Amino acid sequence: MGKDKYRSFLHDEPDNIQWRHGGPPTYDAVNKLFEEGRTKEWPEGSLEEIVQNAIKSWEMELSHKTRLQDFKTINPEKFKLFVNGREGLSGEETLKLGSYNALLQSSLPEDLKPYKADEETFESSHEIFRSAFPRGFAWEVIKVYSGPPEIAFKFRHWGIFEGPFKEHAPTGKMVQFYGFGTVKVDDSLKVEEVEIYYDPAEMLGGLLSGKDPNHLIEDGTKTSAPSQACPFSK
C-alpha cells in the first residue's frame, strides 16, 4: 500500500497503536474526490499545504485511533475543541463523541433538530455519514490568514450525496459548506486548541433535500419506500 500523501502518522506506526477498525485506514476514495473537486492546489511546502495536511492528519487520528495516548497531532493535556462558540470539549470528550457529533451539537428544541447528536454514538454517527457519502467527505483549505502559533484559516467541506441519510433518499448532488477555524499549537506544533465556526444548516439542508420515501401524501397514506442497495456491499 502506498503512503497517503495528505496524512502523516498514517504509516510506519508501531504495532501497539490501537486502531478502531483493526488497522490503519485507506483514503483512496476520498483522496480522489478531493483531487477532482478541490478549488485550490497549494504548492508543496507552502503554509496552506502544511495546515491542510495537518488538519487531515488530526481528523484521521480522531476517526481511527481509539486511545488519546496514540495521537501525534495534539497535546492531550491541553487540547480543547470549540465549535461555534460552544463550551470547549477535551480530547477525551471529543474522542468519545466523534467528529460528527462534536460538530453537530445543537441547542435547538428537540423536535426541530434534523440531527440529534446526543442520541448518536461515535459509531452510529460515522455510519450515518458514510452511508450518505460513500466516496467520503472531502476537506480543503481555502485561505490561511496567519501562521503558528495561532493559525487562522478558511475551509471548505464537501461530498456527493449518493447514499441514504436516515429516511432521506440520495439526490446525487454535491453537499458542501464553508467555515472558519483557528488552531493554536505549542512549540512542537502539536495542537492545543481548535476553534471551528460554520453554519450546520449548509450541510444538513443539502441532506434533508432528499425525498423522504415515507412522507404522507394528500390522502393521508404513506408512499412506499424504494429499496436501497447497501453502499458498503461492494
Tab-separated table of C-alpha atoms in Angstrom:
chain	number	residue	atom	x	y	z
A	1	MET	CA	0.000	0.000	0.000
A	2	GLY	CA	1.400	3.387	-0.997
A	3	LYS	CA	1.766	6.135	1.555
A	4	ASP	CA	-1.006	8.687	1.913
A	5	LYS	CA	0.474	11.982	0.744
A	6	TYR	CA	-2.022	14.082	2.690
A	7	ARG	CA	-1.904	12.410	6.119
A	8	SER	CA	1.227	11.982	8.168
A	9	PHE	CA	1.214	9.499	11.068
A	10	LEU	CA	-0.815	7.047	8.984
A	11	HIS	CA	2.073	4.784	8.020
A	12	ASP	CA	5.073	3.291	9.816
A	13	GLU	CA	3.201	3.361	13.123
A	14	PRO	CA	4.306	0.994	15.914
A	15	ASP	CA	2.425	-2.263	16.339
A	16	ASN	CA	0.896	-1.201	19.665
A	17	ILE	CA	-1.305	1.504	18.104
A	18	GLN	CA	-4.956	0.625	18.733
A	19	TRP	CA	-6.919	1.256	15.534
A	20	ARG	CA	-10.705	1.456	15.696
A	21	HIS	CA	-11.151	-0.977	12.789
A	22	GLY	CA	-8.166	-3.229	13.379
A	23	GLY	CA	-5.628	-1.395	11.246
A	24	PRO	CA	-4.800	1.924	9.584
A	25	PRO	CA	-7.494	3.229	7.199
A	26	THR	CA	-7.166	3.858	3.487
A	27	TYR	CA	-8.284	7.145	1.967
A	28	ASP	CA	-8.092	6.310	-1.741
A	29	ALA	CA	-11.751	7.160	-2.490
A	30	VAL	CA	-11.890	10.472	-0.625
A	31	ASN	CA	-8.438	11.469	-1.919
A	32	LYS	CA	-9.779	11.018	-5.458
A	33	LEU	CA	-12.877	13.090	-4.580
A	34	PHE	CA	-10.593	15.736	-3.079
A	35	GLU	CA	-8.314	15.923	-6.100
A	36	GLU	CA	-11.229	16.076	-8.538
A	37	GLY	CA	-13.223	18.656	-6.566
A	38	ARG	CA	-10.754	20.949	-4.822
A	39	THR	CA	-10.769	24.612	-5.734
A	40	LYS	CA	-7.164	25.253	-4.619
A	41	GLU	CA	-3.977	23.321	-5.268
A	42	TRP	CA	-1.314	24.574	-2.893
A	43	PRO	CA	2.417	24.440	-3.668
A	44	GLU	CA	4.339	21.702	-1.870
A	45	GLY	CA	5.772	23.018	1.389
A	46	SER	CA	3.533	26.094	1.479
A	47	LEU	CA	1.884	27.128	4.730
A	48	GLU	CA	-1.502	26.355	3.185
A	49	GLU	CA	-0.481	22.797	2.311
A	50	ILE	CA	1.064	22.253	5.746
A	51	VAL	CA	-2.114	23.433	7.515
A	52	GLN	CA	-4.362	21.400	5.199
A	53	ASN	CA	-2.408	18.182	5.727
A	54	ALA	CA	-2.108	18.778	9.480
A	55	ILE	CA	-5.892	19.048	9.837
A	56	LYS	CA	-6.389	15.938	7.682
A	57	SER	CA	-3.926	14.045	9.916
A	58	TRP	CA	-5.727	15.185	13.071
A	59	GLU	CA	-9.086	14.135	11.653
A	60	MET	CA	-7.612	10.746	10.693
A	61	GLU	CA	-6.403	10.160	14.253
A	62	LEU	CA	-9.709	11.303	15.748
A	63	SER	CA	-11.715	8.983	13.496
A	64	HIS	CA	-9.488	5.909	13.580
A	65	LYS	CA	-7.418	5.783	16.788
A	66	THR	CA	-9.125	4.686	19.995
A	67	ARG	CA	-6.598	5.975	22.559
A	68	LEU	CA	-5.636	9.598	23.032
A	69	GLN	CA	-2.132	8.483	24.028
A	70	ASP	CA	-1.593	7.284	20.447
A	71	PHE	CA	-2.303	10.713	18.936
A	72	LYS	CA	0.709	12.511	17.469
A	73	THR	CA	-1.075	15.657	16.285
A	74	ILE	CA	-2.266	17.056	19.635
A	75	ASN	CA	-1.116	17.899	23.139
A	76	PRO	CA	-3.538	15.640	25.079
A	77	GLU	CA	-3.189	17.539	28.371
A	78	LYS	CA	-4.174	20.895	26.904
A	79	PHE	CA	-6.371	20.007	23.934
A	80	LYS	CA	-9.773	21.684	23.604
A	81	LEU	CA	-12.231	21.771	20.698
A	82	PHE	CA	-14.625	24.728	20.441
A	83	VAL	CA	-17.442	24.674	17.866
A	84	ASN	CA	-19.487	27.791	17.075
A	85	GLY	CA	-18.610	29.366	20.413
A	86	ARG	CA	-19.911	26.458	22.499
A	87	GLU	CA	-18.163	25.165	25.613
A	88	GLY	CA	-14.854	23.505	24.830
A	89	LEU	CA	-14.517	19.719	24.615
A	90	SER	CA	-11.446	17.967	25.994
A	91	GLY	CA	-9.509	15.443	23.959
A	92	GLU	CA	-11.222	12.525	25.692
A	93	GLU	CA	-14.666	14.087	25.256
A	94	THR	CA	-14.022	14.702	21.552
A	95	LEU	CA	-12.726	11.153	21.074
A	96	LYS	CA	-15.793	9.714	22.806
A	97	LEU	CA	-18.281	11.788	20.783
A	98	GLY	CA	-16.578	11.566	17.394
A	99	SER	CA	-16.104	14.410	14.946
A	100	TYR	CA	-19.676	14.489	13.584
A	101	ASN	CA	-21.336	14.578	16.997
A	102	ALA	CA	-18.864	17.193	18.223
A	103	LEU	CA	-19.550	19.419	15.204
A	104	LEU	CA	-23.328	18.926	15.146
A	105	GLN	CA	-24.281	19.600	18.760
A	106	SER	CA	-27.242	21.972	18.823
A	107	SER	CA	-29.305	23.984	21.285
A	108	LEU	CA	-32.426	23.810	19.078
A	109	PRO	CA	-35.572	22.298	20.622
A	110	GLU	CA	-35.620	18.511	20.237
A	111	ASP	CA	-38.484	18.485	17.719
A	112	LEU	CA	-36.610	20.923	15.458
A	113	LYS	CA	-33.259	19.125	15.382
A	114	PRO	CA	-32.652	17.493	11.986
A	115	TYR	CA	-29.759	15.557	13.545
A	116	LYS	CA	-29.731	14.681	17.247
A	117	ALA	CA	-26.091	14.368	18.244
A	118	ASP	CA	-26.959	13.421	21.820
A	119	GLU	CA	-28.796	10.318	20.565
A	120	GLU	CA	-25.955	9.063	18.340
A	121	THR	CA	-22.809	7.185	19.315
A	122	PHE	CA	-19.402	7.602	17.719
A	123	GLU	CA	-20.075	4.506	15.610
A	124	SER	CA	-23.657	5.328	14.602
A	125	SER	CA	-22.790	8.891	13.622
A	126	HIS	CA	-19.965	7.778	11.353
A	127	GLU	CA	-22.168	5.086	9.819
A	128	ILE	CA	-24.877	7.679	9.030
A	129	PHE	CA	-22.480	9.920	7.126
A	130	ARG	CA	-20.552	7.072	5.477
A	131	SER	CA	-23.920	5.941	4.147
A	132	ALA	CA	-24.768	9.398	2.794
A	133	PHE	CA	-21.298	9.992	1.334
A	134	PRO	CA	-19.974	6.630	0.061
A	135	ARG	CA	-16.998	8.364	-1.574
A	136	GLY	CA	-16.161	10.248	1.596
A	137	PHE	CA	-16.409	13.835	2.810
A	138	ALA	CA	-13.515	15.859	1.375
A	139	TRP	CA	-11.913	18.869	3.058
A	140	GLU	CA	-9.680	21.648	1.779
A	141	VAL	CA	-8.081	24.847	2.991
A	142	ILE	CA	-9.291	27.885	1.045
A	143	LYS	CA	-7.070	30.501	2.671
A	144	VAL	CA	-4.635	30.823	5.577
A	145	TYR	CA	-4.636	34.185	7.342
A	146	SER	CA	-1.886	33.640	9.927
A	147	GLY	CA	0.818	31.138	10.761
A	148	PRO	CA	1.874	29.472	14.030
A	149	PRO	CA	1.402	29.639	16.954
A	150	GLU	CA	-2.232	30.607	16.221
A	151	ILE	CA	-3.213	29.598	12.712
A	152	ALA	CA	-6.369	31.096	11.225
A	153	PHE	CA	-7.880	29.654	8.063
A	154	LYS	CA	-10.969	29.353	5.871
A	155	PHE	CA	-12.054	25.889	4.755
A	156	ARG	CA	-14.483	24.020	2.506
A	157	HIS	CA	-16.032	20.583	3.220
A	158	TRP	CA	-17.937	18.649	0.546
A	159	GLY	CA	-19.296	15.276	-0.514
A	160	ILE	CA	-21.636	13.741	-3.089
A	161	PHE	CA	-24.989	12.716	-1.586
A	162	GLU	CA	-25.150	9.237	-3.154
A	163	GLY	CA	-26.486	7.116	-0.298
A	164	PRO	CA	-29.428	7.449	2.108
A	165	PHE	CA	-29.275	9.896	5.021
A	166	LYS	CA	-31.610	8.479	7.650
A	167	GLU	CA	-35.037	8.492	5.915
A	168	HIS	CA	-33.926	10.812	3.109
A	169	ALA	CA	-33.126	9.352	-0.307
A	170	PRO	CA	-29.894	10.393	-2.045
A	171	THR	CA	-30.012	13.167	-4.638
A	172	GLY	CA	-26.651	12.559	-6.299
A	173	LYS	CA	-25.851	16.246	-5.769
A	174	MET	CA	-22.910	17.877	-4.050
A	175	VAL	CA	-23.410	18.879	-0.413
A	176	GLN	CA	-20.897	21.418	0.834
A	177	PHE	CA	-20.262	24.079	3.416
A	178	TYR	CA	-17.628	26.687	4.199
A	179	GLY	CA	-16.265	27.661	7.579
A	180	PHE	CA	-13.555	29.446	9.510
A	181	GLY	CA	-11.151	27.929	12.013
A	182	THR	CA	-8.231	28.672	14.281
A	183	VAL	CA	-5.657	26.220	15.568
A	184	LYS	CA	-3.343	27.030	18.477
A	185	VAL	CA	-0.149	24.947	18.536
A	186	ASP	CA	2.694	24.523	21.034
A	187	ASP	CA	6.433	24.784	20.344
A	188	SER	CA	6.483	21.290	18.812
A	189	LEU	CA	3.477	22.192	16.580
A	190	LYS	CA	1.107	19.903	18.484
A	191	VAL	CA	-2.444	21.230	18.645
A	192	GLU	CA	-3.630	22.704	21.947
A	193	GLU	CA	-6.900	24.336	20.837
A	194	VAL	CA	-9.149	24.156	17.788
A	195	GLU	CA	-11.974	26.607	17.165
A	196	ILE	CA	-14.415	25.994	14.311
A	197	TYR	CA	-17.173	28.316	13.116
A	198	TYR	CA	-19.651	27.258	10.426
A	199	ASP	CA	-23.379	27.030	9.652
A	200	PRO	CA	-24.586	23.419	10.153
A	201	ALA	CA	-27.668	24.213	8.049
A	202	GLU	CA	-25.452	24.420	4.960
A	203	MET	CA	-24.650	20.726	5.270
A	204	LEU	CA	-27.870	19.401	6.778
A	205	GLY	CA	-30.013	21.375	4.326
A	206	GLY	CA	-28.452	19.514	1.436
A	207	LEU	CA	-29.012	16.161	3.112
A	208	LEU	CA	-32.612	16.931	4.030
A	209	SER	CA	-33.391	17.872	0.424
A	210	GLY	CA	-33.540	14.169	-0.427
A	211	LYS	CA	-37.145	12.979	-0.741
A	212	ASP	CA	-38.477	11.126	2.299
A	213	PRO	CA	-39.896	7.889	0.813
A	214	ASN	CA	-42.298	7.560	3.767
A	215	HIS	CA	-43.792	11.042	3.549
A	216	LEU	CA	-47.542	11.444	3.803
A	217	ILE	CA	-49.371	12.261	0.604
A	218	GLU	CA	-52.576	14.277	0.466
A	219	ASP	CA	-54.971	11.439	1.252
A	220	GLY	CA	-53.043	10.642	4.458
A	221	THR	CA	-51.488	7.396	3.237
A	222	LYS	CA	-47.771	6.768	3.033
A	223	THR	CA	-45.841	6.254	-0.139
A	224	SER	CA	-43.766	3.100	-0.208
A	225	ALA	CA	-40.023	3.286	0.283
A	226	PRO	CA	-37.895	2.248	-2.689
A	227	SER	CA	-35.370	-0.462	-1.966
A	228	GLN	CA	-31.837	0.771	-1.403
A	229	ALA	CA	-28.741	-1.270	-2.125
A	230	CYS	CA	-26.252	-1.231	0.720
A	231	PRO	CA	-23.483	1.191	-0.282
A	232	PHE	CA	-20.916	-0.942	1.524
A	233	SER	CA	-21.771	-4.249	-0.171
A	234	LYS	CA	-19.140	-3.750	-2.846
